[in-house]
CSV table of C-alpha atoms in Angstrom, one decimal:
chain,number,residue,atom,x,y,z
A,28,MET,CA,107.6,91.0,79.4
A,29,MET,CA,105.7,92.3,82.5
A,30,GLU,CA,104.8,89.9,85.3
A,31,ALA,CA,101.1,89.0,85.3
A,32,VAL,CA,99.2,89.2,88.6
A,33,VAL,CA,95.9,88.2,87.0
A,34,THR,CA,95.6,85.8,84.1
A,35,ILE,CA,92.1,84.9,82.6
A,36,GLU,CA,91.9,82.3,79.8
A,37,GLY,CA,88.7,81.4,77.9
A,38,LEU,CA,86.5,82.4,80.8
A,39,VAL,CA,82.8,81.9,80.3
A,40,GLN,CA,79.8,82.3,82.6
A,41,ARG,CA,76.3,81.6,81.3
A,42,ARG,CA,73.1,82.9,82.8
A,43,ALA,CA,69.5,82.8,81.6
A,44,HIS,CA,69.6,86.2,79.9
A,45,PHE,CA,73.4,87.0,79.9
A,46,GLN,CA,76.7,85.5,79.0
A,47,LEU,CA,80.1,86.8,80.2
A,48,GLY,CA,82.9,85.9,77.9
A,49,PRO,CA,84.8,84.2,76.6
A,50,VAL,CA,87.3,86.5,78.3
A,51,GLU,CA,91.0,86.6,77.7
A,52,LEU,CA,92.8,89.1,79.9
A,53,THR,CA,96.2,89.6,81.5
A,54,VAL,CA,96.7,92.2,84.2
A,55,PRO,CA,100.3,93.3,84.8
A,56,ALA,CA,101.7,93.5,88.3
A,57,GLY,CA,102.6,96.9,89.8
A,58,TYR,CA,100.0,99.0,88.0
A,59,VAL,CA,96.4,100.2,88.4
A,60,THR,CA,94.0,98.6,85.8
A,61,ALA,CA,90.5,100.0,85.5
A,62,ILE,CA,87.6,97.9,84.2
A,63,VAL,CA,85.2,100.3,82.5
A,64,GLY,CA,81.8,99.6,81.0
A,65,PRO,CA,78.1,100.3,81.2
A,66,ASN,CA,76.0,98.9,84.0
A,67,GLY,CA,75.2,95.3,83.5
A,68,SER,CA,78.2,94.6,81.3
A,69,GLY,CA,79.6,91.9,83.6
A,70,LYS,CA,82.2,93.8,85.7
A,71,SER,CA,81.0,92.6,89.1
A,72,SER,CA,80.6,89.1,87.7
A,73,LEU,CA,84.2,89.2,86.6
A,74,PHE,CA,85.3,90.1,90.2
A,75,ARG,CA,83.4,87.3,91.7
A,76,LEU,CA,84.9,84.8,89.3
A,77,MET,CA,88.4,86.1,90.0
A,78,LEU,CA,87.9,85.4,93.7
A,79,GLY,CA,86.2,82.1,93.3
A,80,LEU,CA,82.9,83.4,94.7
A,81,ALA,CA,81.2,82.1,91.5
A,82,ARG,CA,82.1,79.2,89.2
A,83,PRO,CA,82.7,79.6,85.5
A,84,ASP,CA,81.2,77.4,82.9
A,85,ALA,CA,84.5,77.3,81.0
A,86,GLY,CA,88.0,78.7,81.3
A,87,ARG,CA,90.3,79.4,84.1
A,88,VAL,CA,91.5,82.3,86.3
A,89,SER,CA,94.9,82.6,88.0
A,90,LEU,CA,95.7,85.2,90.7
A,91,LEU,CA,99.3,85.8,92.0
A,92,GLY,CA,100.4,82.7,90.1
A,93,ARG,CA,97.8,80.4,91.6
A,94,ARG,CA,94.8,78.9,89.8
A,95,VAL,CA,91.5,80.0,91.4
A,96,GLY,CA,89.6,77.0,92.7
A,97,ASP,CA,92.6,74.7,92.8
A,98,GLY,CA,93.1,73.4,96.4
A,99,ASP,CA,93.5,75.4,99.6
A,100,GLU,CA,93.2,79.1,98.8
A,101,THR,CA,93.8,80.5,102.3
A,102,ALA,CA,97.4,81.4,101.8
A,103,TYR,CA,97.2,83.4,98.5
A,104,LYS,CA,93.8,85.0,99.5
A,105,ALA,CA,95.6,86.5,102.5
A,106,ARG,CA,97.6,88.5,100.0
A,107,ILE,CA,94.4,90.0,98.4
A,108,GLY,CA,92.1,92.8,99.5
A,109,TYR,CA,88.6,93.1,98.1
A,110,VAL,CA,85.8,95.7,98.3
A,111,PRO,CA,82.6,94.4,96.7
A,112,GLU,CA,80.1,96.7,95.0
A,113,GLU,CA,77.4,96.1,97.6
A,114,ALA,CA,77.9,95.7,101.3
A,115,ILE,CA,77.0,92.3,102.9
A,116,ASP,CA,73.6,92.7,104.6
A,117,LEU,CA,74.2,89.7,106.9
A,118,GLU,CA,76.8,91.8,108.7
A,119,ASP,CA,74.5,94.6,109.5
A,120,LYS,CA,74.0,93.7,113.2
A,121,ILE,CA,77.7,93.6,114.1
A,122,THR,CA,79.9,96.6,114.7
A,123,GLY,CA,82.9,97.6,112.6
A,124,ASP,CA,85.2,96.7,115.5
A,125,ALA,CA,83.6,93.2,115.7
A,126,LYS,CA,84.1,92.5,112.0
A,127,ALA,CA,87.7,93.7,112.2
A,128,ALA,CA,88.4,91.4,115.1
A,129,PHE,CA,86.9,88.5,113.2
A,130,VAL,CA,88.8,89.2,110.0
A,131,ARG,CA,92.2,90.0,111.6
A,132,PRO,CA,93.4,86.4,112.3
A,133,TRP,CA,93.1,85.4,108.7
A,134,TYR,CA,95.8,88.0,107.6
A,135,PRO,CA,99.3,87.4,109.0
A,136,ASP,CA,100.3,91.0,107.8
A,137,TRP,CA,97.4,92.7,109.6
A,138,ASP,CA,98.6,96.2,110.7
A,139,VAL,CA,96.4,97.5,113.5
A,140,ASN,CA,98.2,100.9,113.5
A,141,TYR,CA,97.6,101.4,109.8
A,142,TYR,CA,94.0,100.2,110.2
A,143,ARG,CA,93.4,102.8,112.9
A,144,GLU,CA,95.1,105.5,110.8
A,145,LEU,CA,92.8,104.8,107.9
A,146,LEU,CA,89.7,104.9,110.2
A,147,ARG,CA,90.9,108.3,111.4
A,148,ARG,CA,91.6,109.7,107.9
A,149,PHE,CA,88.2,108.5,106.7
A,150,GLU,CA,86.5,109.7,109.9
A,151,VAL,CA,84.9,106.3,110.5
A,152,ASP,CA,83.3,105.3,113.8
A,153,ALA,CA,84.0,101.6,113.9
A,154,GLY,CA,82.0,101.2,117.1
A,155,LEU,CA,78.8,101.6,115.1
A,156,ARG,CA,76.8,98.6,113.8
A,157,LEU,CA,77.5,98.2,110.2
A,158,GLY,CA,73.8,98.5,109.3
A,159,LYS,CA,73.7,101.9,111.1
A,160,MET,CA,76.5,103.3,109.1
A,161,SER,CA,75.6,105.6,106.1
A,162,LYS,CA,76.5,104.2,102.7
A,163,GLY,CA,79.5,106.5,102.5
A,164,MET,CA,80.8,105.5,106.0
A,165,ARG,CA,80.3,101.8,105.3
A,166,ARG,CA,82.3,102.2,102.1
A,167,LYS,CA,85.1,103.9,103.9
A,168,PHE,CA,85.1,101.2,106.6
A,169,ASP,CA,85.3,98.5,103.9
A,170,LEU,CA,88.2,100.3,102.2
A,171,SER,CA,90.0,100.5,105.5
A,172,LEU,CA,89.5,96.9,106.2
A,173,ALA,CA,90.7,95.8,102.7
A,174,LEU,CA,93.9,97.8,103.0
A,175,ALA,CA,94.7,97.0,106.6
A,176,HIS,CA,96.9,94.0,105.8
A,177,HIS,CA,98.9,95.7,103.0
A,178,PRO,CA,97.6,93.4,100.3
A,179,GLU,CA,99.7,92.7,97.2
A,180,LEU,CA,96.6,92.7,95.0
A,181,LEU,CA,93.6,95.1,95.7
A,182,LEU,CA,90.3,94.4,94.0
A,183,LEU,CA,87.9,97.3,94.1
A,184,ASP,CA,84.4,97.2,92.7
A,185,GLU,CA,83.1,100.8,92.3
A,186,PRO,CA,85.2,101.9,95.3
A,187,SER,CA,83.9,105.5,95.5
A,188,SER,CA,80.2,104.6,95.5
A,189,GLY,CA,78.5,106.7,98.2
A,190,LEU,CA,81.5,108.9,99.0
A,191,ASP,CA,81.3,112.6,99.3
A,192,PRO,CA,83.9,114.8,97.5
A,193,ILE,CA,86.1,115.1,100.5
A,194,ALA,CA,86.1,111.4,101.2
A,195,TRP,CA,86.7,110.7,97.5
A,196,LYS,CA,89.8,112.9,97.5
A,197,THR,CA,91.0,111.1,100.6
A,198,MET,CA,90.5,107.7,98.9
A,199,ILE,CA,92.5,108.9,95.8
A,200,ASP,CA,95.4,109.9,98.1
A,201,VAL,CA,95.3,106.7,100.1
A,202,LEU,CA,95.3,104.6,96.9
A,203,HIS,CA,98.2,106.6,95.5
A,204,ARG,CA,100.2,106.1,98.7
A,205,TYR,CA,99.3,102.4,98.6
A,206,MET,CA,100.9,102.1,95.1
A,207,GLU,CA,104.1,104.0,96.0
A,208,GLN,CA,105.8,100.8,97.2
A,209,GLY,CA,106.0,99.7,93.5
A,210,ASP,CA,105.1,96.0,94.0
A,211,ARG,CA,101.4,96.3,94.5
A,212,THR,CA,98.5,96.1,92.0
A,213,ILE,CA,95.0,97.5,91.9
A,214,VAL,CA,92.2,96.1,89.7
A,215,MET,CA,89.2,98.4,89.9
A,216,ALA,CA,85.8,98.7,88.3
A,217,SER,CA,84.7,102.3,88.0
A,218,HIS,CA,82.3,104.5,86.0
A,219,ILE,CA,83.8,107.8,87.4
A,220,VAL,CA,85.8,109.3,84.6
A,221,ASP,CA,88.0,111.5,86.8
A,222,GLU,CA,88.7,108.5,89.1
A,223,VAL,CA,90.0,106.5,86.2
A,224,ARG,CA,92.0,109.4,84.9
A,225,ARG,CA,93.7,109.9,88.3
A,226,LEU,CA,94.4,106.3,89.1
A,227,ALA,CA,94.5,104.0,86.1
A,228,ASP,CA,97.6,103.0,84.1
A,229,TYR,CA,95.6,100.6,82.0
A,230,ILE,CA,92.0,100.6,81.0
A,231,VAL,CA,89.9,97.5,80.1
A,232,PHE,CA,86.6,98.1,78.3
A,233,VAL,CA,83.9,95.6,78.9
A,234,VAL,CA,80.5,95.8,77.0
A,235,HIS,CA,77.7,93.2,77.0
A,236,GLY,CA,79.9,90.6,78.7
A,237,ARG,CA,82.8,91.0,76.2
A,238,VAL,CA,86.2,92.5,76.7
A,239,LEU,CA,86.7,94.9,73.9
A,240,GLY,CA,90.4,95.5,74.6
A,241,MET,CA,93.0,96.6,77.1
A,242,TYR,CA,94.7,99.9,76.5
A,243,GLU,CA,97.5,102.0,78.1
A,244,LYS,CA,95.6,105.0,79.4
A,245,ASP,CA,97.8,107.9,78.2
A,246,ALA,CA,98.2,106.3,74.7
A,247,LEU,CA,94.5,105.7,74.5
A,248,LEU,CA,93.6,109.4,75.3
A,249,ASP,CA,96.2,110.6,72.9
A,250,SER,CA,95.0,108.5,70.0
A,251,TRP,CA,91.2,109.1,70.2
A,252,GLN,CA,90.5,112.6,68.9
A,253,THR,CA,87.8,114.8,67.3
A,254,MET,CA,89.3,116.7,64.3
A,255,TYR,CA,87.8,119.6,62.4
A,256,VAL,CA,89.1,119.4,58.8
A,257,ASP,CA,88.7,121.8,55.9
A,258,ALA,CA,88.7,119.6,52.8
A,259,GLY,CA,88.4,122.5,50.4
A,260,GLU,CA,87.1,121.3,47.0
A,261,ARG,CA,88.5,117.8,47.6
A,262,ALA,CA,86.0,114.9,47.6
A,263,LEU,CA,87.7,112.7,50.3
A,264,ASP,CA,86.8,109.2,51.2
A,265,TRP,CA,86.6,109.7,55.0
A,266,LYS,CA,86.2,106.0,55.7
A,267,ALA,CA,89.8,105.6,54.4
A,268,LEU,CA,91.1,107.8,57.1
A,269,PRO,CA,93.2,105.8,59.6
A,270,GLY,CA,91.1,104.9,62.7
A,271,PHE,CA,87.9,106.5,61.3
A,272,ARG,CA,85.0,106.2,63.8
A,273,GLY,CA,82.5,108.7,62.4
A,274,GLY,CA,82.1,112.0,60.8
A,275,GLU,CA,79.7,114.7,59.6
A,276,PRO,CA,79.7,118.1,57.8
A,277,ALA,CA,80.4,121.0,60.1
A,278,GLY,CA,79.6,123.9,57.7
A,279,GLY,CA,80.9,124.9,54.3
A,280,THR,CA,83.8,122.6,53.4
A,281,THR,CA,84.6,121.7,57.0
A,282,TYR,CA,84.0,118.3,58.5
A,283,ARG,CA,84.0,116.9,62.0
A,284,ILE,CA,85.8,113.6,62.1
A,285,VAL,CA,86.4,111.2,65.0
A,286,THR,CA,89.5,108.9,64.8
A,287,GLU,CA,91.1,106.4,67.1
A,288,SER,CA,94.5,106.8,65.4
A,289,ALA,CA,95.2,110.5,65.6
A,290,GLN,CA,98.8,110.6,64.5
A,291,ALA,CA,98.2,108.4,61.4
A,292,ALA,CA,95.1,110.4,60.6
A,293,GLU,CA,97.1,113.6,60.6
A,294,ARG,CA,99.6,112.2,58.2
A,295,TRP,CA,96.8,111.0,55.9
A,296,LEU,CA,95.2,114.4,55.9
A,297,ALA,CA,98.5,116.1,55.1
A,298,GLU,CA,99.1,113.8,52.2
A,299,ALA,CA,95.5,114.4,51.0
A,300,GLY,CA,96.1,118.1,51.1
A,301,ALA,CA,93.3,118.7,53.6
A,302,ALA,CA,93.8,121.4,56.3
A,303,LEU,CA,93.5,120.4,60.0
A,304,VAL,CA,91.6,123.3,61.5
A,305,SER,CA,91.5,122.1,65.2
A,306,LYS,CA,91.5,119.0,67.2
A,307,ARG,CA,90.7,117.8,70.8
A,308,LYS,CA,91.0,114.6,72.7
A,309,LEU,CA,87.9,112.6,73.5
A,310,GLU,CA,86.9,112.0,77.1
A,311,LEU,CA,86.8,108.4,78.4
A,312,ASP,CA,83.0,108.2,78.4
A,313,ASP,CA,82.9,109.4,74.8
A,314,ILE,CA,85.4,106.7,73.8
A,315,LEU,CA,83.3,104.1,75.6
A,316,ILE,CA,80.2,105.3,73.7
A,317,HIS,CA,82.0,104.7,70.4
A,318,LEU,CA,83.3,101.3,71.5
A,319,THR,CA,79.8,100.3,72.7
A,320,GLU,CA,78.1,101.3,69.5
A,321,HIS,CA,80.7,99.5,67.5
A,322,ALA,CA,80.2,96.4,69.6
A,323,ARG,CA,76.5,96.5,69.1
A,324,GLY,CA,77.0,96.7,65.4
A,325,VAL,CA,79.1,93.6,65.2
A,326,MET,CA,77.1,91.4,67.7
């Protein structure tokens, strides 16, 4: 059994027009886990609850083996790096260098050389006031600050927001290098499909405050497929197809079928005597659409 770096049990947060949870989630150490879902689905709320920046109405969260909100959190939070979705406006009047000088004493493993290297790679002028930085530069500064103490756990809420394509590629490379040591973990929220493809080992789908499931990325992409099937003269019950998620006629005796269990579906078709004409894997955003529509249907 893999070691868990984040454990969430029965977590509920209630608001006037929204409820997050109950959430049950275990994030394995040493991997990149991407939290994916539509805007307003509760991803940022989940990050704030993980860090103790908001209080749940029920349930518990543990990070790095320590329950959040239980006693002095200084020591274990020094092992965590965090980049929120939105920059903190109250910091706008101070420079990047001033913020770094303020933050540095809280982290025993602060690495000034690595911090300066990241600023150089991201082309950030830390002498500027934070409020004068462009959105992209502020994002790159926040990433550099979060990584500077070599955290064991890195929490990233929409990390590439505001980044241009060159900075985005730099970020991907920096995060790959961060994970090379093997004992580090990233939990990230992202709506960028290519970002999730390049970085994630596991994907958690969150819709309307509910966790729909956690999946190993490669297995997920292999199992969700669109198939074009020639049924001939057979009257097949498509809803009996393993993993059936939808279908429609595609001309003549050919049907377009979506399944989330591709291998089992292929065996079913062979046994039914139907010809598999072609198939293709679904993109992550298409899978999310199917999961979202299913979630709405059962709510």
